[in-house]
Tab-separated table of C-alpha atoms in Angstrom:
chain	number	residue	atom	x	y	z
A	4	VAL	CA	0.001	0.048	0.022
A	5	GLU	CA	1.599	3.262	-1.117
A	6	SER	CA	0.674	5.235	1.913
A	7	MET	CA	1.928	2.833	4.657
A	8	SER	CA	4.481	3.989	7.141
A	9	ARG	CA	8.221	3.533	6.608
A	10	GLU	CA	8.289	0.588	8.982
A	11	GLN	CA	5.421	-1.031	7.081
A	12	ARG	CA	7.223	-0.434	3.629
A	13	SER	CA	10.435	-2.037	4.997
A	14	LEU	CA	8.518	-5.427	5.471
A	15	PRO	CA	8.119	-7.787	2.732
A	16	PRO	CA	5.041	-6.943	0.736
A	17	GLU	CA	3.120	-9.904	1.865
A	18	ALA	CA	3.763	-9.311	5.533
A	19	ALA	CA	2.898	-5.632	5.102
A	20	ARG	CA	-0.506	-6.528	3.627
A	21	LEU	CA	-1.169	-9.012	6.353
A	22	VAL	CA	-0.397	-6.468	8.982
A	23	TYR	CA	-2.418	-3.926	7.283
A	24	ARG	CA	-5.438	-6.202	6.841
A	25	SER	CA	-5.124	-7.333	10.527
A	26	LEU	CA	-5.319	-3.726	11.722
A	27	LEU	CA	-8.322	-3.193	9.626
A	28	ARG	CA	-9.958	-6.365	11.059
A	29	ALA	CA	-9.147	-5.132	14.592
A	30	CYS	CA	-10.824	-1.753	14.076
A	31	GLY	CA	-13.911	-3.246	12.313
A	32	ASN	CA	-12.855	-1.778	8.986
A	33	GLY	CA	-12.799	1.723	10.319
A	34	THR	CA	-15.936	1.649	12.544
A	35	ARG	CA	-13.979	1.187	15.944
A	36	PRO	CA	-11.115	3.696	15.875
A	37	GLU	CA	-10.926	3.437	19.630
A	38	VAL	CA	-8.675	0.300	19.432
A	39	LEU	CA	-6.041	2.230	17.617
A	40	PRO	CA	-3.059	4.108	19.238
A	41	VAL	CA	-2.181	7.610	18.539
A	42	ASN	CA	1.454	8.770	17.955
A	43	SER	CA	1.208	12.094	19.886
A	44	SER	CA	-0.963	13.461	22.606
A	45	ALA	CA	-1.097	16.723	20.666
A	46	VAL	CA	-4.126	15.803	18.462
A	47	ASP	CA	-6.461	18.285	16.866
A	48	ILE	CA	-9.895	17.013	17.899
A	49	ALA	CA	-11.635	18.776	15.013
A	50	SER	CA	-9.568	16.753	12.534
A	51	LEU	CA	-10.366	13.337	14.038
A	52	PRO	CA	-12.203	11.051	11.567
A	53	ARG	CA	-15.913	11.247	11.161
A	54	LYS	CA	-16.469	8.175	8.898
A	55	PRO	CA	-15.105	4.691	8.680
A	56	ARG	CA	-13.382	5.506	5.452
A	57	GLU	CA	-11.526	8.345	7.061
A	58	VAL	CA	-10.363	6.072	9.802
A	59	VAL	CA	-8.917	3.664	7.186
A	60	ALA	CA	-7.367	6.578	5.360
A	61	ALA	CA	-5.645	7.811	8.623
A	62	LEU	CA	-4.683	4.234	9.493
A	63	ARG	CA	-2.600	4.021	6.316
A	64	GLN	CA	-0.892	7.391	7.056
A	65	VAL	CA	-0.106	6.926	10.750
A	66	PRO	CA	3.811	6.168	11.002
A	67	VAL	CA	3.518	3.476	13.659
A	68	GLU	CA	5.639	0.455	14.277
A	69	PRO	CA	3.367	-2.194	12.640
A	70	PHE	CA	3.609	-5.070	14.944
A	71	ALA	CA	3.437	-3.123	18.066
A	72	ALA	CA	0.462	-1.364	16.802
A	73	LEU	CA	-1.133	-4.785	15.825
A	74	ARG	CA	-0.503	-6.194	19.404
A	75	HIS	CA	-2.069	-3.013	20.883
A	76	ALA	CA	-5.177	-3.014	18.560
A	77	ALA	CA	-5.814	-6.822	19.137
A	78	GLU	CA	-5.675	-6.351	22.841
A	79	ARG	CA	-7.998	-3.406	22.913
A	80	ALA	CA	-10.308	-4.942	20.383
A	81	ARG	CA	-10.588	-8.037	22.569
A	82	ALA	CA	-11.222	-5.986	25.686
A	83	LEU	CA	-13.584	-3.321	24.261
A	84	HIS	CA	-15.360	-5.433	21.587
A	85	PRO	CA	-15.494	-9.055	22.788
A	86	ALA	CA	-16.738	-11.377	19.878
A	87	ALA	CA	-20.184	-13.074	20.417
A	88	GLY	CA	-19.961	-16.137	22.236
A	89	THR	CA	-16.599	-15.577	23.731
A	90	LEU	CA	-17.935	-14.724	27.282
A	91	PRO	CA	-17.034	-17.417	29.712
A	92	PRO	CA	-20.072	-18.989	31.434
A	93	SER	CA	-18.830	-17.717	34.812
A	94	LEU	CA	-16.520	-14.851	35.751
A	95	PRO	CA	-14.758	-14.059	38.945
A	96	ALA	CA	-16.088	-10.728	40.278
A	97	PHE	CA	-14.230	-7.720	41.756
A	98	ILE	CA	-16.629	-5.834	44.043
A	99	LEU	CA	-15.418	-2.191	44.532
A	100	PRO	CA	-18.278	0.226	45.520
A	101	SER	CA	-15.654	3.201	45.789
A	102	HIS	CA	-14.489	3.022	42.043
A	103	GLN	CA	-16.963	1.904	39.331
A	104	LEU	CA	-15.214	1.729	35.854
A	105	LEU	CA	-17.217	3.110	32.854
A	106	PRO	CA	-16.834	1.442	29.420
A	107	GLY	CA	-13.590	2.232	27.801
A	108	GLU	CA	-11.816	3.431	31.045
A	109	ALA	CA	-8.397	2.189	32.133
A	110	ALA	CA	-7.256	2.091	35.800
A	111	ASP	CA	-4.760	0.646	38.174
A	112	PHE	CA	-5.485	-1.511	41.198
A	113	VAL	CA	-3.517	-3.706	43.755
A	114	PHE	CA	-5.365	-6.852	44.674
A	115	PHE	CA	-4.290	-7.746	48.324
A	116	GLU	CA	-7.429	-9.500	49.940
A	117	PRO	CA	-7.320	-13.341	49.709
A	118	ARG	CA	-10.389	-13.589	47.481
A	119	TYR	CA	-8.907	-11.020	45.005
A	120	LYS	CA	-5.500	-12.640	44.912
A	121	ARG	CA	-7.281	-15.802	44.105
A	122	MET	CA	-9.259	-14.052	41.344
A	123	ALA	CA	-5.759	-12.842	39.977
A	124	SER	CA	-4.546	-16.349	39.933
A	125	LEU	CA	-7.570	-17.595	38.053
A	126	VAL	CA	-7.793	-14.659	35.618
A	127	LEU	CA	-4.058	-14.560	34.756
A	128	GLY	CA	-3.466	-18.300	34.976
A	129	LEU	CA	-0.782	-17.989	37.679
A	130	ASP	CA	-1.629	-21.287	39.408
A	131	ARG	CA	-0.662	-24.410	37.584
A	132	ALA	CA	-4.095	-25.832	38.437
A	133	SER	CA	-5.798	-22.584	36.867
A	134	PRO	CA	-7.275	-22.879	33.460
A	135	ALA	CA	-5.627	-20.981	30.551
A	136	ALA	CA	-5.563	-17.160	31.342
A	137	ASP	CA	-8.738	-15.481	30.005
A	138	LEU	CA	-7.628	-12.077	31.455
A	139	ARG	CA	-11.178	-10.958	32.128
A	140	TYR	CA	-13.330	-10.474	35.233
A	141	ALA	CA	-16.549	-8.607	36.245
A	142	HIS	CA	-15.908	-5.189	37.817
A	143	LEU	CA	-19.028	-4.654	40.016
A	144	PRO	CA	-20.304	-2.098	42.405
A	145	GLU	CA	-22.107	-4.755	44.409
A	146	GLY	CA	-22.597	-8.485	44.351
A	147	ALA	CA	-26.362	-8.432	44.210
A	148	GLU	CA	-28.218	-10.294	41.352
A	149	ALA	CA	-29.018	-7.757	38.543
A	150	ALA	CA	-25.942	-5.657	39.457
A	151	VAL	CA	-24.721	-3.772	36.392
A	152	GLY	CA	-20.859	-3.419	36.086
A	153	THR	CA	-18.422	-3.724	33.212
A	154	LEU	CA	-16.433	-6.661	31.833
A	155	ALA	CA	-12.815	-5.694	32.668
A	156	SER	CA	-9.624	-7.079	31.183
A	157	ILE	CA	-6.378	-7.093	32.815
A	158	THR	CA	-3.726	-5.661	30.220
A	159	GLY	CA	-0.714	-5.682	32.494
A	160	HIS	CA	0.272	-7.149	35.886
A	161	GLN	CA	3.145	-7.583	38.319
A	162	VAL	CA	3.106	-9.971	41.329
A	163	LEU	CA	4.593	-8.079	44.200
A	164	PRO	CA	7.187	-9.629	46.662
A	165	ASP	CA	4.493	-9.664	49.438
A	166	GLY	CA	2.058	-11.652	47.272
A	167	ARG	CA	-0.127	-8.704	46.254
A	168	VAL	CA	-0.820	-8.333	42.643
A	169	ALA	CA	-0.714	-5.042	40.852
A	170	VAL	CA	-2.819	-4.767	37.667
A	171	ARG	CA	-3.584	-2.481	34.778
A	172	VAL	CA	-7.283	-2.893	33.680
A	173	LEU	CA	-9.318	-1.842	30.733
A	174	ALA	CA	-13.115	-1.696	31.128
A	175	GLY	CA	-15.102	-3.183	28.233
A	176	PRO	CA	-18.803	-3.240	27.659
A	177	ARG	CA	-21.427	-3.283	30.390
A	178	CYS	CA	-22.598	-6.401	31.882
A	179	GLU	CA	-25.518	-7.412	34.151
A	180	VAL	CA	-25.416	-10.207	36.731
A	181	SER	CA	-28.087	-12.879	36.020
A	182	ALA	CA	-26.602	-15.564	38.459
A	183	ALA	CA	-23.981	-15.796	41.216
A	184	ARG	CA	-22.252	-18.312	43.393
A	185	HIS	CA	-19.517	-17.811	46.240
A	186	GLU	CA	-16.325	-19.768	46.407
A	187	PRO	CA	-15.178	-20.045	50.050
A	188	MET	CA	-11.642	-18.908	50.954
A	189	ALA	CA	-9.420	-20.723	53.191
A	190	ALA	CA	-8.323	-18.866	56.238
A	191	ALA	CA	-5.533	-19.274	58.876
A	192	ASP	CA	-6.354	-19.046	62.646
A	193	ASN	CA	-9.963	-19.342	62.046
A	194	ALA	CA	-10.222	-15.815	60.762
A	195	THR	CA	-13.257	-14.735	58.769
A	196	VAL	CA	-12.325	-14.331	55.070
A	197	ALA	CA	-14.866	-13.091	52.417
A	198	PRO	CA	-15.559	-15.474	49.777
A	199	LEU	CA	-14.773	-14.854	46.056
A	200	LEU	CA	-17.835	-14.146	43.948
A	201	HIS	CA	-18.442	-15.897	40.560
A	202	VAL	CA	-21.043	-14.441	38.412
A	203	THR	CA	-22.873	-15.278	35.035
A	204	CYS	CA	-23.322	-11.992	33.072
A	205	THR	CA	-25.178	-10.798	29.986
A	206	PHE	CA	-24.162	-7.807	28.005
A	207	VAL	CA	-26.186	-4.576	28.339
A	208	ALA	CA	-26.661	-1.941	25.749
A	209	ASP	CA	-28.556	1.339	25.364
A	210	ALA	CA	-32.109	1.363	23.984
A	211	PRO	CA	-32.370	2.129	20.242
A	212	PRO	CA	-32.006	5.899	19.835
A	213	ALA	CA	-35.073	8.095	18.763
A	214	ASP	CA	-32.687	10.234	16.582
A	215	ALA	CA	-29.327	8.581	16.000
A	216	ALA	CA	-28.042	11.522	13.778
A	217	ALA	CA	-28.917	14.055	16.611
A	218	ASP	CA	-27.023	11.878	19.193
A	219	ALA	CA	-24.040	11.535	16.879
A	220	ALA	CA	-23.934	15.327	16.281
A	221	LEU	CA	-24.217	16.050	20.096
A	222	ALA	CA	-21.549	13.475	20.940
A	223	ARG	CA	-19.104	14.988	18.581
A	224	SER	CA	-19.973	18.525	19.673
A	225	CYS	CA	-19.413	17.593	23.250
A	226	LEU	CA	-16.010	16.223	22.443
A	227	GLU	CA	-14.855	19.368	20.706
A	228	GLN	CA	-16.172	21.390	23.649
A	229	LEU	CA	-14.368	19.279	26.162
A	230	ALA	CA	-11.211	19.738	24.203
A	231	SER	CA	-11.835	23.580	24.085
A	232	LEU	CA	-11.924	23.367	27.896
A	233	ALA	CA	-9.220	20.990	28.908
A	234	GLN	CA	-5.901	19.849	27.646
A	235	LEU	CA	-6.708	16.346	26.582
A	236	SER	CA	-3.696	13.904	26.552
A	237	LEU	CA	-4.859	11.060	24.142
A	238	THR	CA	-3.066	7.752	23.979
A	239	GLU	CA	-5.871	6.068	21.849
A	240	VAL	CA	-8.380	7.335	19.505
A	241	PRO	CA	-11.755	8.147	21.269
A	242	PRO	CA	-14.746	6.087	20.131
A	243	LEU	CA	-15.637	8.632	17.522
A	244	LEU	CA	-18.282	6.685	15.473
A	245	SER	CA	-20.480	5.400	18.307
A	246	ALA	CA	-22.646	7.845	20.225
A	247	GLU	CA	-23.163	5.392	22.928
A	248	ARG	CA	-19.484	4.543	23.531
A	249	LEU	CA	-18.433	8.197	23.075
A	250	SER	CA	-20.956	9.163	25.806
A	251	PHE	CA	-19.327	7.009	28.334
A	252	TRP	CA	-15.745	8.127	27.131
A	253	LEU	CA	-16.956	11.696	27.811
A	254	CYS	CA	-18.358	10.655	31.263
A	255	HIS	CA	-15.252	9.136	32.524
A	256	ASN	CA	-13.220	12.151	31.446
A	257	ILE	CA	-15.422	14.495	33.296
A	258	LEU	CA	-16.476	12.545	36.335
A	259	ARG	CA	-14.141	11.987	39.313
A	260	ASN	CA	-13.631	8.522	40.724
A	261	ASP	CA	-15.528	9.528	43.918
A	262	GLU	CA	-18.638	10.705	41.964
A	263	MET	CA	-20.070	7.172	42.562
A	264	TRP	CA	-23.735	8.090	42.303
A	265	LEU	CA	-23.283	9.741	38.909
A	266	ARG	CA	-21.002	7.088	37.682
A	267	LEU	CA	-23.600	4.295	38.680
A	268	HIS	CA	-26.511	6.331	37.390
A	269	TRP	CA	-25.061	6.752	33.857
A	270	LEU	CA	-23.680	3.274	33.887
A	271	ARG	CA	-27.251	1.793	34.483
A	272	SER	CA	-28.994	4.194	32.085
A	273	ARG	CA	-30.176	2.909	28.780
A	274	SER	CA	-30.470	6.204	26.979
A	275	THR	CA	-27.575	7.642	25.070
A	276	ALA	CA	-29.382	10.897	24.424
A	277	ASP	CA	-29.895	11.456	28.276
A	278	ARG	CA	-26.132	10.625	28.963
A	279	LEU	CA	-25.020	13.125	26.399
A	280	ALA	CA	-27.484	15.835	27.789
A	281	PHE	CA	-25.915	15.402	31.152
A	282	VAL	CA	-22.406	15.726	29.542
A	283	ARG	CA	-23.585	18.880	27.706
A	284	GLY	CA	-24.839	20.446	30.788
A	285	ALA	CA	-21.705	19.696	32.823
A	286	LEU	CA	-19.515	21.219	30.047
A	287	ASP	CA	-21.773	24.320	29.754
A	288	LYS	CA	-21.384	24.812	33.576
A	289	ALA	CA	-17.628	24.504	33.333
A	290	ALA	CA	-17.484	26.928	30.391
A	291	ALA	CA	-19.657	29.393	32.362
A	292	ALA	CA	-17.505	29.121	35.415
A	293	ARG	CA	-14.404	29.693	33.332
A	294	GLY	CA	-15.893	32.634	31.715
A	295	GLY	CA	-16.761	34.103	35.161
A	296	ARG	CA	-13.318	33.629	36.366
A	297	GLY	CA	-11.900	35.384	33.322
A	298	GLN	CA	-14.199	38.440	33.989
A	299	SER	CA	-13.146	38.619	37.542
A	300	GLU	CA	-9.422	38.586	36.599
A	301	SER	CA	-9.978	41.223	33.971
A	302	ALA	CA	-12.025	43.522	36.326
């Protein structure tokens, strides 16, 4: 392909075409740009693609190391867009009321409770008796049936000298608990140790939009407004071509970790339009506050 990067052009033609086609497949032929890396955090938001064919054109021109980009895209595609039928029948669950992840959000945690060290062993395949590493678990605000959380994937980990496990995770689609069981944990000195919860989940999506074009336009407008108010440091492309996914991306960029009620409310909401209306209101309020400070300083 004439417009491939220098690294891609240095590959044998067949290998270059294979890498390019694999990247296209990972990003859904341009429909899922959020799996792709960006080369620089200094990105002009207004110039980002608006259509799949623009994503494909940009993909051909981005000067990235091809195999590193392919690994990155494949990892994010598996986490953010799991293929139908690949969800395990049962997932270990991490219950964390104080920090509920929204779809597309990355975070770092340290597992230290016995149940969560057991979860890490299962998910990462650290124990010889464990099945092959699946890398995924259910990240939930509570363990009750019908709880809504996210399917989280561990993208990096380190077993610390004291046995704790530090992880980097990426939250994928929403999931709702349909069944649960507890795995008792062994404890020394008759201490009480919380059991590990295993859950069966189904994926959750927003209701069909009343006006998809209006939602898409509002999502893009909110993205550009956010960029005008804050210095965005982008390591991945935002989910530009899905109003639902972009609404969550916007939410986790404007909500603090401790704003639990809002995080849970919008995680459970099935309306993209309502979520975007909330984002617009929050951004308008931030813009007004900035304008007020500017007037005070100039007075």
